[in-house]
Structure formats: structure tokens, C-alpha cells
Amino acid sequence: MEKTWRWFGKNDVITLDMLRQIGVEGIVTSLHDIKNGDSWSSENILEIKNYIESHGLRWSVVESLPVSESIKYGGTDRDILIENYKTSLENLSKAGIKTVCYNFMPVIDWIRTDLNYKLPDGTITLFFDKIRFAYFDCFILKRLGAEKDYSPEEMQQVLELDKTITAEEKNELIQTIIVKTQGFVNENFKNNANEPVELFRKLLALYDGIDKNQLRANLKYFLEQVIPVAEKWGVNLCIHPDDPPFSVLGLPRIVTGEEDISWFLNAVDSPNNGLTFCAGSLSAGTHNNVTDLALKFASRTHFVHLRSTELLDNGNFREASHLSGNADLVELVRIFTKENQNLPMRVDHGKLMLDDANTKHNPGYSFYGRMYALAQVSGIMAAVNKGL
Ligand code: DNO
């Protein structure tokens, strides 16, 4: 597998020179300054590509070429936005960049309730607490009918939490769910939305009446138009699974496990319509056996995110070490290496450790934590390659 690393562009404090020192071969990045929905020009693509190459690395994967909200809910301007998407694919291919990751999650890209969960050894990891999330849904967002999505026992705990939660904690929950986790990957919440809860409500309203079937129909509509272009230009599109892989906030989610993945692969049955195998996202679903999924979908996987989660009681989960948890990364590396020696993979969501707390980074994208994970995964790769 090709060792890649998610780099956030020229302003990233983790520089390309640093990455060369730790064995990174390929870069995963996006044109972070282009407005969502606009097409990517050859000029803008080449500027970043040449910059990466001048540091002795290659631009292996685009993560993400974002799919505008309007394409997801089926707005009136979706055809224009899809045309722009096609132009970006063509221009990326002409520049030699052939793997493009995207997601089809409505409104919110990925969800955690705590970015600073302390482990006994002093390192810090990301955490999803179902009761805190339900609190956000029912008491902060005040979504109509939200209580119906939680069991009476869970609602009881939410009510208990309401008695003790401080204003500061509430604000931190809002910042974490809406601003900190989204700001760097999700155009909806870029530039630290001023009134995040109001904005969130408006975005949710766009999906009124859109159920799983309708969202699937909208994905199919998108794929039917972009996959022929991807085929023509030799680009592999790879959808990212929903994180976490279940419905939230009354929104449908359509890339959660085996049935969903089979569905979208068959919806437009082309090798260019593929999957980003995010072991971390998939492993957060109790319904998923991650190794089985890898065996089943390896041939349509174009990009791999290696991380694992630990499922706790009551629907909570936290990011595990890259050598433990619900995703067996040793097996995954074995399966994907057999399938394709050059498949790009990146380690995902490192812990905060050592000097990480003192440097600026996006949540989940620390330097030492990810470097440590990359060292672990590099060891796995070496052992697997020797054994094959
Ligand atoms: C979070 C990431 C996601 C992912 C996008 C892909 O850390 O895994 O933001 O990059 O969903 O489109």
C-alpha cells in the first residue's frame, strides 16, 4: 500500500519536509480555498501539485472534492453544480490526479462530542457520547420529535444531564459538534459560523421530507452523471462512509454498511464508482464486521483510511489505538495488499500526545499521534509484505 498523509495545504503547520522525514510517500489534500460548488481550474490544481512535487512527494488522492449540499438534497441548481464537478474531474485527470474521495452525508460530515477525552496513559483521544449527543439534539437544537429517536432510559439520562450541565459545557458541545469538527472540512460551517445552532437548523430544514430512498435517488442521479466522466478520464471516485455509520438528527445516512455499499456500487456498476474504505467509520457500527466488509469490497476500494474504534456501552465509542479496537488493521492491510500493492492508505485520527497539545492542528489530525500511528501501520505493512 502507498503511505499517504492528509495535508491541509501551504498553511498547514505540518510541512511537506516534515512528512518526508517520517516516510510519507503520497499526499492527500484538497483545494481548501476554492468555494464549494465552484469548479477547480487546471491552474489552481497545478499550483498545488507542483508545490507538492517540488518537495519530493506526489499528490496521490483528493480528499475531498466536496459534493454541494444542493446535489445531496436535490436543489434546483444541482445540474449546474454537477457540471462544475465534472469539469474538476477532467482537470484533475489532466494533471495526473486520478483518485477522488467525497462523501454524501447530509449537513454534517463527521460527529464527535468530545475532542479531549483523556486516556489513563495521559494521551487524548476523540469520543462520541450518545447521551451528550441526544442532549444536543433535544435540548440545544430542540429538533421537533427528537426524543422519539432515543429510548426512555436514554431520555432519562438526558434529563439528568440537563440538571448538571453548565453553560460552559453546553457551549463546548456546540463548538465541538458544529464548529470544531466541521469548520475545516465542511463548507457549511467554514469561518466559524456566528450563530451555529441557527445555521444548523436551517440546514436541517433543507432535508425535510427527504428519506433514505430519496437521498439514494439523489446519489444515483449524481453518479449517473459523473461516473461516465470519471470513466472517460480514468478517475476513480471513492465515496467515504458515514461517520458514525447510522442515522443522526433525523437525517438519512446511506453509506453505513454492507447493504448500503452494495447498493451504491450496483446503482452505477463501474470500476470507477468505488469506495473509500474508512475502517474507523465502519468499525463504529455494531452491525459491521470490518474484516468481512474488506474481503467483500476490496476490489472496488480505491483508497483506505486506517484507524479503529472501541465500542463502549450505551452506544458510545472512542478512537482506539491503531493496533486494537473493532477494526483489525493487520487483517485489513493483508487483504488490501493482496488486492493492490499500490492502493493509497492514510492513517486517520491520531491521538494527542507529547507536544501535540502545544501545536495548532485540526481535530484528529495531530502530528505526533498520527506519526506514531503511521509507524505502527508501517510495521504491519512490513510484516505483511514479508509474509506474502
Ligand atoms: C474526518 C474525515 C472526513 C472525510 C470526509 C470525506 O476526519 O474522515 O471529514 O474526510 O468525509 O469526504
Coordinates of C-alpha atoms in Angstrom, one line a residue, residues 143-365:
R143 CA -35.4 19.3 17.0
L144 CA -39.1 18.5 16.7
G145 CA -39.8 14.9 17.8
A146 CA -36.1 14.2 18.5
E147 CA -37.0 12.4 21.8
K148 CA -38.6 9.6 19.7
D149 CA -35.1 8.6 18.4
Y150 CA -33.9 7.7 21.9
S151 CA -35.1 5.1 24.3
P152 CA -36.9 6.0 27.5
E153 CA -33.8 5.1 29.5
E154 CA -31.6 7.3 27.3
M155 CA -34.1 10.2 27.7
Q156 CA -34.0 9.7 31.4
Q157 CA -30.2 10.2 31.3
V158 CA -30.6 13.2 29.1
L159 CA -32.9 14.8 31.7
E160 CA -30.4 14.0 34.4
L161 CA -27.7 15.7 32.4
D162 CA -29.8 18.7 31.9
K163 CA -29.8 19.2 35.7
T164 CA -26.0 19.3 35.9
I165 CA -24.6 20.5 32.6
T166 CA -23.0 24.0 32.8
A167 CA -23.4 26.8 30.3
E168 CA -19.8 26.4 29.5
E169 CA -20.2 22.7 28.8
K170 CA -23.2 23.4 26.6
N171 CA -21.2 25.9 24.6
E172 CA -18.3 23.5 24.3
L173 CA -20.7 20.8 23.0
I174 CA -22.0 23.2 20.3
Q175 CA -18.5 24.2 19.4
T176 CA -17.4 20.6 19.2
I177 CA -20.3 19.2 17.2
I178 CA -20.9 22.1 14.8
V179 CA -17.8 24.3 14.6
K180 CA -14.5 22.5 15.5
T181 CA -15.2 19.1 13.8
Q182 CA -16.8 20.7 10.7
G183 CA -15.0 24.0 10.2
F184 CA -12.0 22.6 8.3
V185 CA -13.8 20.0 6.2
N186 CA -17.4 21.3 5.7
E187 CA -18.2 24.4 3.7
N188 CA -21.4 24.8 5.7
F189 CA -19.5 25.8 8.8
K190 CA -16.4 27.3 7.5
N191 CA -15.2 30.5 9.1
N192 CA -16.7 29.6 12.4
A193 CA -20.4 30.3 11.8
N194 CA -21.6 33.1 14.1
E195 CA -24.8 31.5 15.1
P196 CA -24.0 27.9 14.7
V197 CA -27.3 26.5 16.1
E198 CA -29.5 28.7 13.9
L199 CA -27.4 27.8 10.9
F200 CA -27.6 24.1 11.8
R201 CA -31.4 24.3 12.0
K202 CA -31.7 26.0 8.6
L203 CA -29.5 23.3 7.0
L204 CA -31.5 20.5 8.6
A205 CA -34.7 22.1 7.2
L206 CA -33.4 21.6 3.7
Y207 CA -33.8 17.9 4.2
D208 CA -37.4 18.0 5.4
G209 CA -39.2 15.1 3.6
I210 CA -36.0 13.6 2.3
D211 CA -35.9 10.0 3.4
K212 CA -33.3 7.3 2.7
N213 CA -34.8 6.4 -0.6
Q214 CA -34.8 10.0 -1.8
L215 CA -31.3 10.5 -0.7
R216 CA -30.3 7.3 -2.5
A217 CA -32.1 8.6 -5.6
N218 CA -30.1 11.8 -5.4
L219 CA -26.8 9.9 -5.1
K220 CA -27.8 7.8 -8.1
Y221 CA -28.6 10.9 -10.1
F222 CA -25.2 12.3 -9.3
L223 CA -23.4 9.1 -10.0
E224 CA -25.2 8.6 -13.3
Q225 CA -23.8 11.9 -14.5
V226 CA -20.3 11.9 -13.0
I227 CA -19.2 8.3 -13.4
P228 CA -19.2 8.4 -17.3
V229 CA -16.9 11.4 -17.0
A230 CA -14.7 9.6 -14.5
E231 CA -14.6 6.6 -16.9
K232 CA -13.6 8.8 -19.8
W233 CA -10.8 10.5 -17.8
G234 CA -9.7 7.4 -15.9
V235 CA -10.6 8.8 -12.5
N236 CA -11.5 6.6 -9.6
L237 CA -14.2 8.2 -7.4
C238 CA -14.5 6.8 -3.9
I239 CA -17.2 7.6 -1.5
H240 CA -16.4 7.9 2.2
P241 CA -18.7 6.0 4.6
D242 CA -20.9 7.9 7.0
D243 CA -19.2 8.6 10.4
P244 CA -20.7 7.3 12.5
P245 CA -22.5 4.8 10.3
F246 CA -26.1 5.3 11.5
S247 CA -28.8 7.9 11.1
V248 CA -28.5 11.0 13.2
L249 CA -30.7 14.1 13.8
G250 CA -33.5 12.6 11.7
L251 CA -31.2 12.7 8.6
P252 CA -30.9 9.7 6.4
R253 CA -27.5 8.2 6.0
I254 CA -26.8 5.9 3.1
V255 CA -23.2 4.6 3.4
T256 CA -23.4 2.7 6.7
G257 CA -22.6 -1.0 6.0
E258 CA -22.8 -3.9 3.6
E259 CA -26.3 -3.4 2.2
D260 CA -25.7 0.3 1.5
I261 CA -22.3 -0.2 0.0
S262 CA -23.6 -3.0 -2.3
W263 CA -26.5 -0.7 -3.3
F264 CA -24.4 2.2 -4.4
L265 CA -21.8 0.1 -6.2
N266 CA -24.6 -1.5 -8.2
A267 CA -26.5 1.7 -8.7
V268 CA -23.9 2.6 -11.3
D269 CA -21.9 -0.6 -11.8
S270 CA -18.5 0.7 -12.9
P271 CA -15.0 0.1 -11.6
N272 CA -14.7 3.9 -11.4
N273 CA -17.5 4.0 -8.9
G274 CA -15.7 2.9 -5.7
L275 CA -15.3 3.1 -2.0
T276 CA -13.0 4.9 0.5
F277 CA -12.7 2.1 3.0
C278 CA -12.7 4.1 6.2
A279 CA -12.1 1.3 8.7
G280 CA -12.7 3.8 11.6
S281 CA -16.1 4.9 10.4
L282 CA -17.3 1.4 9.6
S283 CA -16.0 0.0 12.8
A284 CA -18.2 2.3 14.8
G285 CA -21.3 0.4 13.7
T286 CA -22.2 -2.6 15.8
H287 CA -23.7 -4.1 12.7
N288 CA -20.4 -4.2 10.8
N289 CA -17.8 -6.8 10.6
V290 CA -15.0 -4.7 9.2
T291 CA -12.8 -7.6 8.0
D292 CA -15.7 -9.2 6.1
L293 CA -16.5 -5.9 4.5
A294 CA -12.9 -5.5 3.4
L295 CA -13.0 -9.0 1.9
K296 CA -16.2 -8.3 0.1
F297 CA -15.4 -4.8 -1.2
A298 CA -11.6 -4.8 -1.7
S299 CA -11.8 -4.9 -5.5
R300 CA -13.9 -1.7 -5.5
T301 CA -11.8 0.1 -2.9
H302 CA -9.7 2.9 -4.2
F303 CA -8.5 4.5 -1.0
V304 CA -8.1 3.2 2.6
H305 CA -8.3 5.1 5.9
L306 CA -6.7 3.0 8.6
R307 CA -7.9 3.6 12.2
S308 CA -10.1 1.7 14.6
T309 CA -12.7 2.5 17.2
E310 CA -13.6 0.9 20.6
L311 CA -17.3 0.4 21.1
L312 CA -18.4 1.1 24.6
D313 CA -21.7 0.5 26.4
N314 CA -24.8 2.5 25.6
G315 CA -23.8 3.4 22.1
N316 CA -20.7 5.4 23.0
F317 CA -17.4 4.9 21.1
R318 CA -13.9 6.3 21.1
E319 CA -11.0 6.1 18.8
A320 CA -8.8 3.1 19.7
S321 CA -5.1 2.7 19.1
H322 CA -4.3 1.6 15.6
L323 CA -3.4 -1.9 17.0
S324 CA -6.6 -2.5 18.9
G325 CA -10.4 -1.9 18.8
N326 CA -13.1 -3.1 16.5
A327 CA -11.1 -2.9 13.2
D328 CA -8.3 -5.5 12.8
L329 CA -5.8 -3.4 10.9
V330 CA -3.4 -6.3 10.5
E331 CA -6.1 -8.3 8.6
L332 CA -7.1 -5.2 6.6
V333 CA -3.5 -4.5 5.5
R334 CA -3.2 -8.1 4.4
I335 CA -6.5 -8.1 2.5
F336 CA -5.8 -4.8 0.7
T337 CA -2.1 -5.5 0.0
K338 CA -3.2 -8.8 -1.7
E339 CA -5.7 -6.8 -3.8
N340 CA -3.5 -4.0 -4.8
Q341 CA 0.1 -3.3 -3.8
N342 CA -0.2 0.4 -4.7
L343 CA -3.5 1.2 -3.0
P344 CA -3.2 4.5 -1.2
M345 CA -3.8 4.4 2.5
R346 CA -3.6 7.0 5.2
V347 CA -3.7 6.7 8.9
D348 CA -6.6 8.6 10.3
H349 CA -7.3 10.4 13.5
G350 CA -4.2 10.2 15.6
K351 CA -4.3 10.8 19.4
L352 CA -2.9 13.9 21.0
M353 CA 0.4 13.0 22.6
L354 CA 3.7 14.5 23.5
D355 CA 4.0 18.0 22.1
D356 CA 0.7 17.8 20.1
A357 CA -1.3 19.8 22.6
N358 CA 1.0 22.8 22.0
T359 CA 0.7 22.9 18.3
K360 CA -2.2 24.1 16.1
H361 CA -3.9 21.3 14.2
N362 CA -7.4 20.2 13.1
P363 CA -9.2 17.8 15.4
G364 CA -8.0 14.2 14.8
Y365 CA -5.0 15.5 12.7

